[in-house]
Short mmCIF file of C-alpha atoms (C1' of nucleotides) in Angstrom, two decimals:
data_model
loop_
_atom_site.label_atom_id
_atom_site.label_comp_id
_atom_site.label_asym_id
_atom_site.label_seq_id
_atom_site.Cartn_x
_atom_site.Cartn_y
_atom_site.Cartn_z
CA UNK A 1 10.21 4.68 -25.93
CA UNK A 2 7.88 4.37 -28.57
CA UNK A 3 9.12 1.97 -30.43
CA UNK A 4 7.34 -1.04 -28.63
CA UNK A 5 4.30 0.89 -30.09
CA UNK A 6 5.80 1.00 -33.81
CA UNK A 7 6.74 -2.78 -33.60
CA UNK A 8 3.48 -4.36 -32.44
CA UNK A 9 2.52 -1.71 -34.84
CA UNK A 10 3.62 -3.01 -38.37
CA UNK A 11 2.20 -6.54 -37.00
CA UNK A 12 -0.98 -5.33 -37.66
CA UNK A 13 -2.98 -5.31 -40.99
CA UNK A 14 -2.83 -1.71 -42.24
CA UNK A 15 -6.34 -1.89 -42.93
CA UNK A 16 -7.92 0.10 -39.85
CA UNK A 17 -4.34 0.01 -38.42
CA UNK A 18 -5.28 3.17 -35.86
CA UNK A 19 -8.60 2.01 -34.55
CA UNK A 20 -7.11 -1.50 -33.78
CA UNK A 21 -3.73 0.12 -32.68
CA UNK A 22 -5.58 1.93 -30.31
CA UNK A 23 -7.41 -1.13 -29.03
CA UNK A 24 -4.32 -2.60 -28.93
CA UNK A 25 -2.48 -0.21 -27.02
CA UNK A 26 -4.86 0.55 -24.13
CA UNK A 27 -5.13 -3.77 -23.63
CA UNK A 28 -1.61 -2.92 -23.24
CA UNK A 29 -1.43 -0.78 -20.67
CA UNK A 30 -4.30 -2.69 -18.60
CA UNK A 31 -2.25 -5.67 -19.33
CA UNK A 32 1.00 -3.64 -17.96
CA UNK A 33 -0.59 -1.87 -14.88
CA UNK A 34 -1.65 -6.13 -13.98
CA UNK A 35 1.70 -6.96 -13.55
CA UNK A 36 3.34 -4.19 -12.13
CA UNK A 37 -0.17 -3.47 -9.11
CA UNK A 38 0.89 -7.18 -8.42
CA UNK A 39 4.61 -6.76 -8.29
CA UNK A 40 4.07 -3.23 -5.76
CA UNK A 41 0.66 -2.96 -4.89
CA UNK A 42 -1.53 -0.24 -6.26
CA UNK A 43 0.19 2.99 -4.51
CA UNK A 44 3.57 1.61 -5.51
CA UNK A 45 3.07 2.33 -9.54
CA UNK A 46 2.12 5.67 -10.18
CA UNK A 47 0.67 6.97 -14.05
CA UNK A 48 3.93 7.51 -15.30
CA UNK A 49 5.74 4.54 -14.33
CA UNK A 50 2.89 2.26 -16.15
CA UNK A 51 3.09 4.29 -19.06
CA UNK A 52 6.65 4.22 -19.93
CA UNK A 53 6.54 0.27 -18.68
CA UNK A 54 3.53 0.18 -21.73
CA UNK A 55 5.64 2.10 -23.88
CA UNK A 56 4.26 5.62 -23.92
CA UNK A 57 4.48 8.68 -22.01
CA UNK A 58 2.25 9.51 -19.04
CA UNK A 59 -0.18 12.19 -21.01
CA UNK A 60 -1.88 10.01 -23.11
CA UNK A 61 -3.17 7.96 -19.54
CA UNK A 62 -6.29 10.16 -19.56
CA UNK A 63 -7.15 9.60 -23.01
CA UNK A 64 -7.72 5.89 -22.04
CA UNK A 65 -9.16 6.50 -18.45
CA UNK A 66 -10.91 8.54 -16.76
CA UNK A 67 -8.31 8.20 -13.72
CA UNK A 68 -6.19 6.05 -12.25
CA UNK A 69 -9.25 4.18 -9.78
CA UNK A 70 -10.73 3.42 -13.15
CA UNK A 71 -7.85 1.98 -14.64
CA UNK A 72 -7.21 0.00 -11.34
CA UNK A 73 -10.37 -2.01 -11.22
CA UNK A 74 -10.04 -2.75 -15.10
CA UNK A 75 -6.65 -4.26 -14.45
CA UNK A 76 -7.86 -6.17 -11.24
CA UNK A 77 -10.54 -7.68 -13.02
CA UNK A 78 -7.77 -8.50 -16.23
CA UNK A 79 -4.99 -9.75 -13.56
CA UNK A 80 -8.04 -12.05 -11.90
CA UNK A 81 -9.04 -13.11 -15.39
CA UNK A 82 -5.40 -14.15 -16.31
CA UNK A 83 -4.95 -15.93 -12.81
CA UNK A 84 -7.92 -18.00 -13.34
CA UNK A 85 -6.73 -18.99 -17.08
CA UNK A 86 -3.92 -20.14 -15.61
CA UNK A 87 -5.47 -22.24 -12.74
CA UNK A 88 -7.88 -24.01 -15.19
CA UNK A 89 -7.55 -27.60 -16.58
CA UNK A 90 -5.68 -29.56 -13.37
CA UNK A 91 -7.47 -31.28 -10.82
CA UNK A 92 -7.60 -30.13 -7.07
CA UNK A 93 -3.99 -31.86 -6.44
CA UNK A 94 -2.22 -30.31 -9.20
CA UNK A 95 -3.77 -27.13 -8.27
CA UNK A 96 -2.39 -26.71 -5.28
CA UNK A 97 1.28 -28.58 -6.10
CA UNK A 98 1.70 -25.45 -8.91
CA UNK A 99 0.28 -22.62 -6.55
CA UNK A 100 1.17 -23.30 -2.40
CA UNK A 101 5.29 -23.56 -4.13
CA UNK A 102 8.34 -21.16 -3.98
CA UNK A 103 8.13 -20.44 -7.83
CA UNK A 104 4.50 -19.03 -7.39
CA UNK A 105 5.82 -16.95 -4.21
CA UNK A 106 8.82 -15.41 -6.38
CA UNK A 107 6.87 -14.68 -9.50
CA UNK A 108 4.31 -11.81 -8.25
CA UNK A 109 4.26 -9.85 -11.28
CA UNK A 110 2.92 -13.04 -13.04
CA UNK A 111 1.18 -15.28 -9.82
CA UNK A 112 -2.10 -15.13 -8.79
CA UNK A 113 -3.66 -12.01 -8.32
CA UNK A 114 -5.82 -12.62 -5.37
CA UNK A 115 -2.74 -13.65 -3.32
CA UNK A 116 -0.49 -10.20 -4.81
CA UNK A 117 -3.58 -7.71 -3.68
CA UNK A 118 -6.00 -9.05 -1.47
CA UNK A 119 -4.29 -7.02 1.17
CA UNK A 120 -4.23 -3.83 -0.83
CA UNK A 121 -8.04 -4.56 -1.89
CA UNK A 122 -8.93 -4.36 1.43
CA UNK A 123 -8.57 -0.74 1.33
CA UNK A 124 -10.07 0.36 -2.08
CA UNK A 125 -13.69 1.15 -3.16
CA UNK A 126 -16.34 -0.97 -3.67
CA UNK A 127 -15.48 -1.77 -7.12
CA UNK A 128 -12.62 -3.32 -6.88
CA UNK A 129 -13.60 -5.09 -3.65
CA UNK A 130 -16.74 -6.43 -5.98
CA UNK A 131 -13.71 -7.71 -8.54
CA UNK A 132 -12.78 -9.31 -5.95
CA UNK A 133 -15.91 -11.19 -4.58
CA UNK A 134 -16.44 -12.29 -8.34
CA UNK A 135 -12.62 -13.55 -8.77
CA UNK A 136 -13.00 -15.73 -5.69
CA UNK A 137 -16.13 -17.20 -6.82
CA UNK A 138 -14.90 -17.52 -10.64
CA UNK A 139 -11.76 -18.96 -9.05
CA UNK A 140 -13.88 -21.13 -6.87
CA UNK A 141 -15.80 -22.32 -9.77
CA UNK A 142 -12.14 -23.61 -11.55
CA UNK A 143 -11.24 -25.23 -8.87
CA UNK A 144 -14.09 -27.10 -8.75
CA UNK A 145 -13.84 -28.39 -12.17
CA UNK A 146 -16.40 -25.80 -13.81
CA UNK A 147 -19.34 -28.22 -14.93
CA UNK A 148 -19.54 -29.50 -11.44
CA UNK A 149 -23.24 -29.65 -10.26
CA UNK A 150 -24.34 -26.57 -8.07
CA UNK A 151 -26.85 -26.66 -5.39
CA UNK A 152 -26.51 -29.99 -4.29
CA UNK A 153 -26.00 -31.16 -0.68
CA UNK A 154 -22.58 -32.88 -1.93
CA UNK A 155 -21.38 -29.43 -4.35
CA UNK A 156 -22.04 -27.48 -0.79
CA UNK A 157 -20.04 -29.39 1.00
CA UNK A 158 -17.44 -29.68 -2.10
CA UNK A 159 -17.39 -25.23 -1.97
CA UNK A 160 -16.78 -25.17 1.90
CA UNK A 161 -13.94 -27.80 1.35
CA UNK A 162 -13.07 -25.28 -1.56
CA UNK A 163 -13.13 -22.07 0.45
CA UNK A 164 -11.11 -23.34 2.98
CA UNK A 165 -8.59 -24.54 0.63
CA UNK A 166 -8.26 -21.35 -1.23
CA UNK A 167 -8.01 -19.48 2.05
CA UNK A 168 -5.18 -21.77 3.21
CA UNK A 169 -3.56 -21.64 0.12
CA UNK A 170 -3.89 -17.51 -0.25
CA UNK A 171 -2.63 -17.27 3.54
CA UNK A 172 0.39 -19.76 3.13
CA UNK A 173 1.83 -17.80 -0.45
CA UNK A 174 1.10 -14.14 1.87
CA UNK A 175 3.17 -15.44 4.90
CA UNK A 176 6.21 -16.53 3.02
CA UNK A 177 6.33 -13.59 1.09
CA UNK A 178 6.17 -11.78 4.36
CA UNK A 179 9.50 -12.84 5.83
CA UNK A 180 12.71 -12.43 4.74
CA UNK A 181 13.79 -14.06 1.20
CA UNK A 182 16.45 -15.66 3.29
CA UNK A 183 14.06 -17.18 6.41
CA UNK A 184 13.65 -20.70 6.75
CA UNK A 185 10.44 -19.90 7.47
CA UNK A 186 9.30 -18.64 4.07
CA UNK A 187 10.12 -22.12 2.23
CA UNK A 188 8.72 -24.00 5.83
CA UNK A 189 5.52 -22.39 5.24
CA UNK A 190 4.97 -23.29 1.66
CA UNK A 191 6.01 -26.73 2.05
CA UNK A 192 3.88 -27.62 5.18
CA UNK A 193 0.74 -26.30 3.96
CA UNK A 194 1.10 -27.75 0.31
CA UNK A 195 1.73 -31.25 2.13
CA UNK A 196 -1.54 -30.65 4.49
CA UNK A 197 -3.70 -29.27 1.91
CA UNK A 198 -2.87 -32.54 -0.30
CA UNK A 199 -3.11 -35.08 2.65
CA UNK A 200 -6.79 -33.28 3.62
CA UNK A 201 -7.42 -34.04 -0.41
CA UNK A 202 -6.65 -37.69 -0.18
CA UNK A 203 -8.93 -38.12 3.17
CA UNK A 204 -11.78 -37.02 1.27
CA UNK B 1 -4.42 19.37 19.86
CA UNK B 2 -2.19 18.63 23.30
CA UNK B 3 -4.92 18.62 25.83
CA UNK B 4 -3.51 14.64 26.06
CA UNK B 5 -0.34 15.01 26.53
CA UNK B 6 -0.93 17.38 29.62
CA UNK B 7 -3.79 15.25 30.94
CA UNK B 8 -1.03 12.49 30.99
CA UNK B 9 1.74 14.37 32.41
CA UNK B 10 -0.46 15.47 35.48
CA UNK B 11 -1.20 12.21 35.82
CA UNK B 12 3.07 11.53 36.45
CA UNK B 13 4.86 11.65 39.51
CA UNK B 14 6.33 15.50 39.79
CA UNK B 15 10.13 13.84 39.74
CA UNK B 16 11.89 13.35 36.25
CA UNK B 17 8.52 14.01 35.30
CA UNK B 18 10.44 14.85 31.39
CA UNK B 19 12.38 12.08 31.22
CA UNK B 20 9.15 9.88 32.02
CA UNK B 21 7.12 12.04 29.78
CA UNK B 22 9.27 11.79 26.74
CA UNK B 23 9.06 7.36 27.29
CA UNK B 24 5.22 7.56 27.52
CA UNK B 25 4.95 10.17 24.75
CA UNK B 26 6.95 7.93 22.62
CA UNK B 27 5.28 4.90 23.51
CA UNK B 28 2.28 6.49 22.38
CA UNK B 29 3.52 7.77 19.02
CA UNK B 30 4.47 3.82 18.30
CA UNK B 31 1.03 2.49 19.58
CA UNK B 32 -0.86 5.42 17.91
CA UNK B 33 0.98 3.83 14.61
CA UNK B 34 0.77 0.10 15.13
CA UNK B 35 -2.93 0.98 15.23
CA UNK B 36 -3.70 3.34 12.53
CA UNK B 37 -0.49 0.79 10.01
CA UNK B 38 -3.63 -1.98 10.58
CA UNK B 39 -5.96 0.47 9.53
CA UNK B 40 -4.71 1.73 6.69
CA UNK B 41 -1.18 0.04 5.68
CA UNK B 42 1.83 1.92 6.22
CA UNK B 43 1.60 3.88 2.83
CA UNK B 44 -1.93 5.15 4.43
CA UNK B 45 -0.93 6.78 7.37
CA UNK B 46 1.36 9.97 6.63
CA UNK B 47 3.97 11.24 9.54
CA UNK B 48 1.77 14.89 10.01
CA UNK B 49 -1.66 12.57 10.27
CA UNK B 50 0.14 10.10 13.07
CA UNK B 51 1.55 12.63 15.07
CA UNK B 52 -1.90 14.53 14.97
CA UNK B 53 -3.80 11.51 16.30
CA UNK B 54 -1.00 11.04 19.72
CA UNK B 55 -1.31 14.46 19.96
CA UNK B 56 0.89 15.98 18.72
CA UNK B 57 2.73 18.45 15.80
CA UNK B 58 4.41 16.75 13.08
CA UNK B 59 8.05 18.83 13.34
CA UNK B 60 8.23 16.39 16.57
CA UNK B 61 8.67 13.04 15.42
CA UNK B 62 12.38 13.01 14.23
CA UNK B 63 13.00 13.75 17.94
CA UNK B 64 12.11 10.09 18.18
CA UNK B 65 13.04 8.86 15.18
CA UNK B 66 15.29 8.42 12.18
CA UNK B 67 12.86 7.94 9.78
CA UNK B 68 9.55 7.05 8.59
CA UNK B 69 10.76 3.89 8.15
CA UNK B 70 12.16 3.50 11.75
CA UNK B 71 8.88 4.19 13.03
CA UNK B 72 7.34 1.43 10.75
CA UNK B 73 9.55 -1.71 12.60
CA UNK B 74 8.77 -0.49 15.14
CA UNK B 75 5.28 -0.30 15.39
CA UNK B 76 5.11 -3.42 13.54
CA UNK B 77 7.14 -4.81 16.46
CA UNK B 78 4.60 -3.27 19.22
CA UNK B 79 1.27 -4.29 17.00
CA UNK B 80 2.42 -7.90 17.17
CA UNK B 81 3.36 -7.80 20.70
CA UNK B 82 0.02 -6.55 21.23
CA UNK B 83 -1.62 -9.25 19.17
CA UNK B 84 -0.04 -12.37 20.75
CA UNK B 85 -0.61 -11.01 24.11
CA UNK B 86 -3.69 -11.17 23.03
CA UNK B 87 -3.83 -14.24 21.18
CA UNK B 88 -2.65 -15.86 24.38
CA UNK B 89 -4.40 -17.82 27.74
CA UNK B 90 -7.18 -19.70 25.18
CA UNK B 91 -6.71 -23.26 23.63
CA UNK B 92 -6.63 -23.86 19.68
CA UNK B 93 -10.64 -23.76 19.54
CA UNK B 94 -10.83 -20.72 21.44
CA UNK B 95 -8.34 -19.54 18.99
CA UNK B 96 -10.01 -19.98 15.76
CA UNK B 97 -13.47 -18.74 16.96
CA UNK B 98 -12.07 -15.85 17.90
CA UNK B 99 -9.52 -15.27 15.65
CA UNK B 100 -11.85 -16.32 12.49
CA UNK B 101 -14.74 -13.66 13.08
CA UNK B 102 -16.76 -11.02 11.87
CA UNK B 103 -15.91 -9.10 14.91
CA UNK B 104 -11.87 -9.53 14.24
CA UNK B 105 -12.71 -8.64 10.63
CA UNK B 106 -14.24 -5.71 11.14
CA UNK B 107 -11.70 -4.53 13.56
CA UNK B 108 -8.85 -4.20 11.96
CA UNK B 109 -7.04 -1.43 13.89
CA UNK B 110 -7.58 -3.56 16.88
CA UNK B 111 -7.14 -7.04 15.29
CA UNK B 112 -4.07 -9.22 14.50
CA UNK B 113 -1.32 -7.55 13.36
CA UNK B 114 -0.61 -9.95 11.14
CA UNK B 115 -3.34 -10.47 9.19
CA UNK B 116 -3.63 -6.53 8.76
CA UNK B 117 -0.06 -6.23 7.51
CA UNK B 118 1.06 -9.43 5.93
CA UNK B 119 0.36 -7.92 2.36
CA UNK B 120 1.86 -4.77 2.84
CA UNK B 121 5.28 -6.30 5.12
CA UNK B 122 5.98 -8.56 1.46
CA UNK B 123 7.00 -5.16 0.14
CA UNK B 124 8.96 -3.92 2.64
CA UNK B 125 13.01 -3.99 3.67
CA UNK B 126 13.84 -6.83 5.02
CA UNK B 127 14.06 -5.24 8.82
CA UNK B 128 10.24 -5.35 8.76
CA UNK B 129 9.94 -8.87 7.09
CA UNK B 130 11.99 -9.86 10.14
CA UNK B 131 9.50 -8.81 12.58
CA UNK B 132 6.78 -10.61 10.74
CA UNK B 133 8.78 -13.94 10.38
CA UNK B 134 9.55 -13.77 14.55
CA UNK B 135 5.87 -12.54 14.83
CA UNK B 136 4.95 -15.98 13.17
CA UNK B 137 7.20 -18.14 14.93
CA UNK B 138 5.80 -16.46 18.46
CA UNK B 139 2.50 -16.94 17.33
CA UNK B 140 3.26 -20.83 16.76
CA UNK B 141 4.08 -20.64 20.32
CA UNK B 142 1.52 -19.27 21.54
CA UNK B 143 -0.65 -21.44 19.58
CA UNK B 144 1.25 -24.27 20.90
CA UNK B 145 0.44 -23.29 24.45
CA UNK B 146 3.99 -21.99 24.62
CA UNK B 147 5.23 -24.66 27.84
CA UNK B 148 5.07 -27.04 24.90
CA UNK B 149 7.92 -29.85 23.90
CA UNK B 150 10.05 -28.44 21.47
CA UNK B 151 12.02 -30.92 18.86
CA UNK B 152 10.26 -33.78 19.52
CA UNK B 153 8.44 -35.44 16.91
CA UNK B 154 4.85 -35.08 18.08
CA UNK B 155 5.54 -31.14 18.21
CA UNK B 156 7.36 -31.21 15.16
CA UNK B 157 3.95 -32.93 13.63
CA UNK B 158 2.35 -30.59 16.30
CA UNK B 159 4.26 -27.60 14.34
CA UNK B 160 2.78 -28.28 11.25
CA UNK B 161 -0.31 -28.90 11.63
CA UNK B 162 -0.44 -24.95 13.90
CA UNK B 163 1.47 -23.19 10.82
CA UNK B 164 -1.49 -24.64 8.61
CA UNK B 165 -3.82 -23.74 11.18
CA UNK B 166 -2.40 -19.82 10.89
CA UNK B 167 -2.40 -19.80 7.11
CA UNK B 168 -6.06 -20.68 6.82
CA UNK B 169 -6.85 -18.45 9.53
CA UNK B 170 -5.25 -15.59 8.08
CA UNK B 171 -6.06 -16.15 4.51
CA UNK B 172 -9.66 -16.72 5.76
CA UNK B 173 -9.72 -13.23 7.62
CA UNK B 174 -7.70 -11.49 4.22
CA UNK B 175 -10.06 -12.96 1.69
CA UNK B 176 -13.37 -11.62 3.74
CA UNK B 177 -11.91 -8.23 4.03
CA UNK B 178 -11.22 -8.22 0.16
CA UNK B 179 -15.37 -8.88 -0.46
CA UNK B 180 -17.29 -5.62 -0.19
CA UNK B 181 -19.07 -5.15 2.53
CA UNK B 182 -22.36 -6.17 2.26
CA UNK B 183 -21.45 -9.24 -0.06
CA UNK B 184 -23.21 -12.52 1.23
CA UNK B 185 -19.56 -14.12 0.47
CA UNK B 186 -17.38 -12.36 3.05
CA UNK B 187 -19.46 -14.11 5.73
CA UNK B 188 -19.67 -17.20 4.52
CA UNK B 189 -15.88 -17.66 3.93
CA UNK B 190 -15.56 -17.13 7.59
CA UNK B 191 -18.22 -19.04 8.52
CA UNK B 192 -17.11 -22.22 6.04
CA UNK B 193 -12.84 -22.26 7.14
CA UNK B 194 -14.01 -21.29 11.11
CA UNK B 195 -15.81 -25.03 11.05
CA UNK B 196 -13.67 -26.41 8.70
CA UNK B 197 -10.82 -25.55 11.18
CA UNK B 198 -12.72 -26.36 13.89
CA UNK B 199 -13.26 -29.64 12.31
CA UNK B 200 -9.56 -30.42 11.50
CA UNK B 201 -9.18 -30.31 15.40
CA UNK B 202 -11.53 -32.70 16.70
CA UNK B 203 -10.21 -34.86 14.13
CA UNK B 204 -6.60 -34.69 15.44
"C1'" DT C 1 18.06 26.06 49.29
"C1'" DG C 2 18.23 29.50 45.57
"C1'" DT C 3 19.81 31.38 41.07
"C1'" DA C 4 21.94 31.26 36.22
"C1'" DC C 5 22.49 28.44 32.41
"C1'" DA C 6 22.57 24.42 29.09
"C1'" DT C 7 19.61 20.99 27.25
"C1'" DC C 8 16.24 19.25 24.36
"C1'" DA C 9 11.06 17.72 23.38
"C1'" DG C 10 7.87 19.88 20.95
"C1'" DT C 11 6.26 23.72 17.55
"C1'" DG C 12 5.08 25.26 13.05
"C1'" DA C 13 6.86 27.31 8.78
"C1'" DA C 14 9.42 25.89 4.95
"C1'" DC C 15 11.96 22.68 1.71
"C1'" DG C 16 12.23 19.53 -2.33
"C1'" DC C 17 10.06 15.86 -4.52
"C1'" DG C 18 6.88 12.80 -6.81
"C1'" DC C 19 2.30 12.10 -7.44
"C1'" DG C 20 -2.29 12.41 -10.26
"C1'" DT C 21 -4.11 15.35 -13.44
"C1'" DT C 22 -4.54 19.10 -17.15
"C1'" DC C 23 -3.57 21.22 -21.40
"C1'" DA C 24 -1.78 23.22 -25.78
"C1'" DC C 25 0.25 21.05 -29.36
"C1'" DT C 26 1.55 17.30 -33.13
"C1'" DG C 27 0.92 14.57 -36.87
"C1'" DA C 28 -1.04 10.53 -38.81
"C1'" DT C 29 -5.81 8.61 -39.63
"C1'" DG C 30 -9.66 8.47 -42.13
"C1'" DT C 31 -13.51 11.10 -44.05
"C1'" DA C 32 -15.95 14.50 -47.28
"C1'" DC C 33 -15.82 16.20 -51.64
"C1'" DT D 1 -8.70 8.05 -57.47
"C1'" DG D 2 -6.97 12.46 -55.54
"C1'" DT D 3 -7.13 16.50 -52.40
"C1'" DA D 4 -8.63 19.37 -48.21
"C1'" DC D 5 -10.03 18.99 -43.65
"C1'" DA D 6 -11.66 17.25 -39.02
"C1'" DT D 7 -10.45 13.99 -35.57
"C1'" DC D 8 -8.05 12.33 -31.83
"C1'" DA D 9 -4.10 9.15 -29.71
"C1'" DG D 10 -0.04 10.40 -28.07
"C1'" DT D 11 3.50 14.10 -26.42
"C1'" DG D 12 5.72 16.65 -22.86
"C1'" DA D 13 5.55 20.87 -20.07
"C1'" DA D 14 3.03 22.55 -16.32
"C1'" DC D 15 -0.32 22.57 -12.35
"C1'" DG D 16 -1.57 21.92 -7.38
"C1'" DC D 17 -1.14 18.98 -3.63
"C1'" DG D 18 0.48 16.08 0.05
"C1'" DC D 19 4.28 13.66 1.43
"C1'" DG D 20 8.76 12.97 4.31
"C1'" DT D 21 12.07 15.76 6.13
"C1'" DT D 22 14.60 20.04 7.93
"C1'" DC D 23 15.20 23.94 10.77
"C1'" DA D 24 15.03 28.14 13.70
"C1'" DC D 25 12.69 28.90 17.63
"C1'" DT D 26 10.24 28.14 22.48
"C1'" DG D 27 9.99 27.26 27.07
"C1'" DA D 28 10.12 23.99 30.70
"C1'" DT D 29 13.54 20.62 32.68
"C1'" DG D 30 17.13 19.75 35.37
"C1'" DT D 31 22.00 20.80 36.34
"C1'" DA D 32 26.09 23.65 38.06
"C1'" DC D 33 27.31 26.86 41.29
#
DNA sequence: TGTACATCAGTGAACGCGCGTTCACTGATGTAC
DNA sequence: TGTACATCAGTGAACGCGCGTTCACTGATGTAC
């Protein structure tokens, strides 16, 4: 009910309590509506389902967002920029051990966000397509360690490499969690394409 | 409106012209589906706008079918029929420049089925994730020019390396379709895995 | 072969439901005096 | 500092709409005689 609301509430100083409680609140629901468009996809969480999963009741959506589109590219752009805090700070190998695995496949709500709604993305305006774009390059940029040089003939070849394993990661986590949680398959997937991807690493 | 539907029929021999009717009509309510599914997802494509586009009223469907949901196996079932058979008769180059393509991209009611519904199938009952693991193991024999050795261990190396081959392809073709439009990177992530993959084969 | 009748694919109005959105209301915040 | 008032985040009932599904009806099919 409301209570989450109350809690995180009385955490706060009570200096300015309402203008930072409402700060905090609507980071809450973009944080929410993150998790639960990567659990089921954009059309599977309507208003009121996000709301009550935030804590409040579906009225006070509009008071926070123009609509729900506007709400779903700010949470796109928050899931991306949780994904790639996540990714950052291992090197290529580790990268890929952590994300082409059956825990990353069975966590949605909290696994990468390009992998839970690049499918759905496909389908929505331009703006959260353009989240998109910028994720893959931001996530691009992790992966390649951040400060690496760019424009050089070897950081061009490094961002194919890079684009290729992203795209092979991405497909591998989207065709396991396409068959059945029981299909030898799904784990066969995962497992062939994390060995590959780190055997094409250690040829470089 | 159903100007098709009798354009069809005259088209049928006179005898058990109903029975033979009904089969086709059918038929063309599932391939209608399997195509407009890849266009828009399943949650994109209502029962009143399908049965409109074979031609026909909505009241008509449950003559066919159970449910919605019915419907949706099924078409997934015909849509990756459709896709091997024509995924087939080309060797694993011919595959990949094909399959990893602005043209395939931008034709996704006409395109792997796959690809188009992988994101979507994660979220659905487990008869549809069926369809798409057996839709992935038939595409790994297709890929492996289907006469191939089975359980040996060159084709079990052989399997691997095609199942890494898919994901990249896929994730490639998913990734693209996420970028807007007109951004420079949807291109050039098809353009950077179709010669990486390309590469990984001469190599092998 | 010809006629009367049962069948059933397809029609289109109607249903209940859940969705995104709106709105009058509330009560605590935070300001003006 | 204390009091009166405007603001506005959050509430919960209500809205219009489109969805999947149901149903009474139709007319041609194809069977029984």
């Amino acid at each position: 009910m409301y209570a989450c609301a109350l809690k995180s509430m009385s955490e706060v100083t009570k200096m300015k309590v309402t203008k930072a409680q409402v700060m905090e609140n609507r980071a809450r629901i973009v944080a929410t509506a993150s998790e639960l468009f990567r659990e089921r996809g954009y059309d599977g969480v309507g208003v009121a389902d996000l709301m009550e999963a935030a804590g409040f009741t579906h009225g006070g959506f509009y008071k926070h967002f123009g609509a729900k589109a506007d709400l779903m590219a700010e949470a796109t752009a928050c899931g991306i920029a949780r994904t790639l805090a996540a990714s950052g700070g291992v090197d290529a190998a580790g990268f890929i051990t952590s994300y082409v695995s059956r825990e990353h496949r069975d966590a949605r709500g909290h696994g990468c966000t390009l992998a839970a709604l690049c499918g759905d993305a496909a389908r929505q305006p331009a703006a959260i397509k353009a989240e998109f774009a910028a994720g893959i390059e931001e996530m691009l940029a992790v992966l390649a360690g951040d400060g690496a040089m760019a424009g050089s003939a070897a950081s061009r070849e490094n961002r194919a490499r890079l684009i290729a394993v992203l795209a092979q990661s991405i497909g591998a986590i989207m065709l396991s969690r396409a068959c059945p949680d029981d299909a030898p398959l799904a784990d066969e997937i995962l497992d062939v394409c994390c060995a590959d991807l780190l055997a094409s690493l250690s040829q470089a």
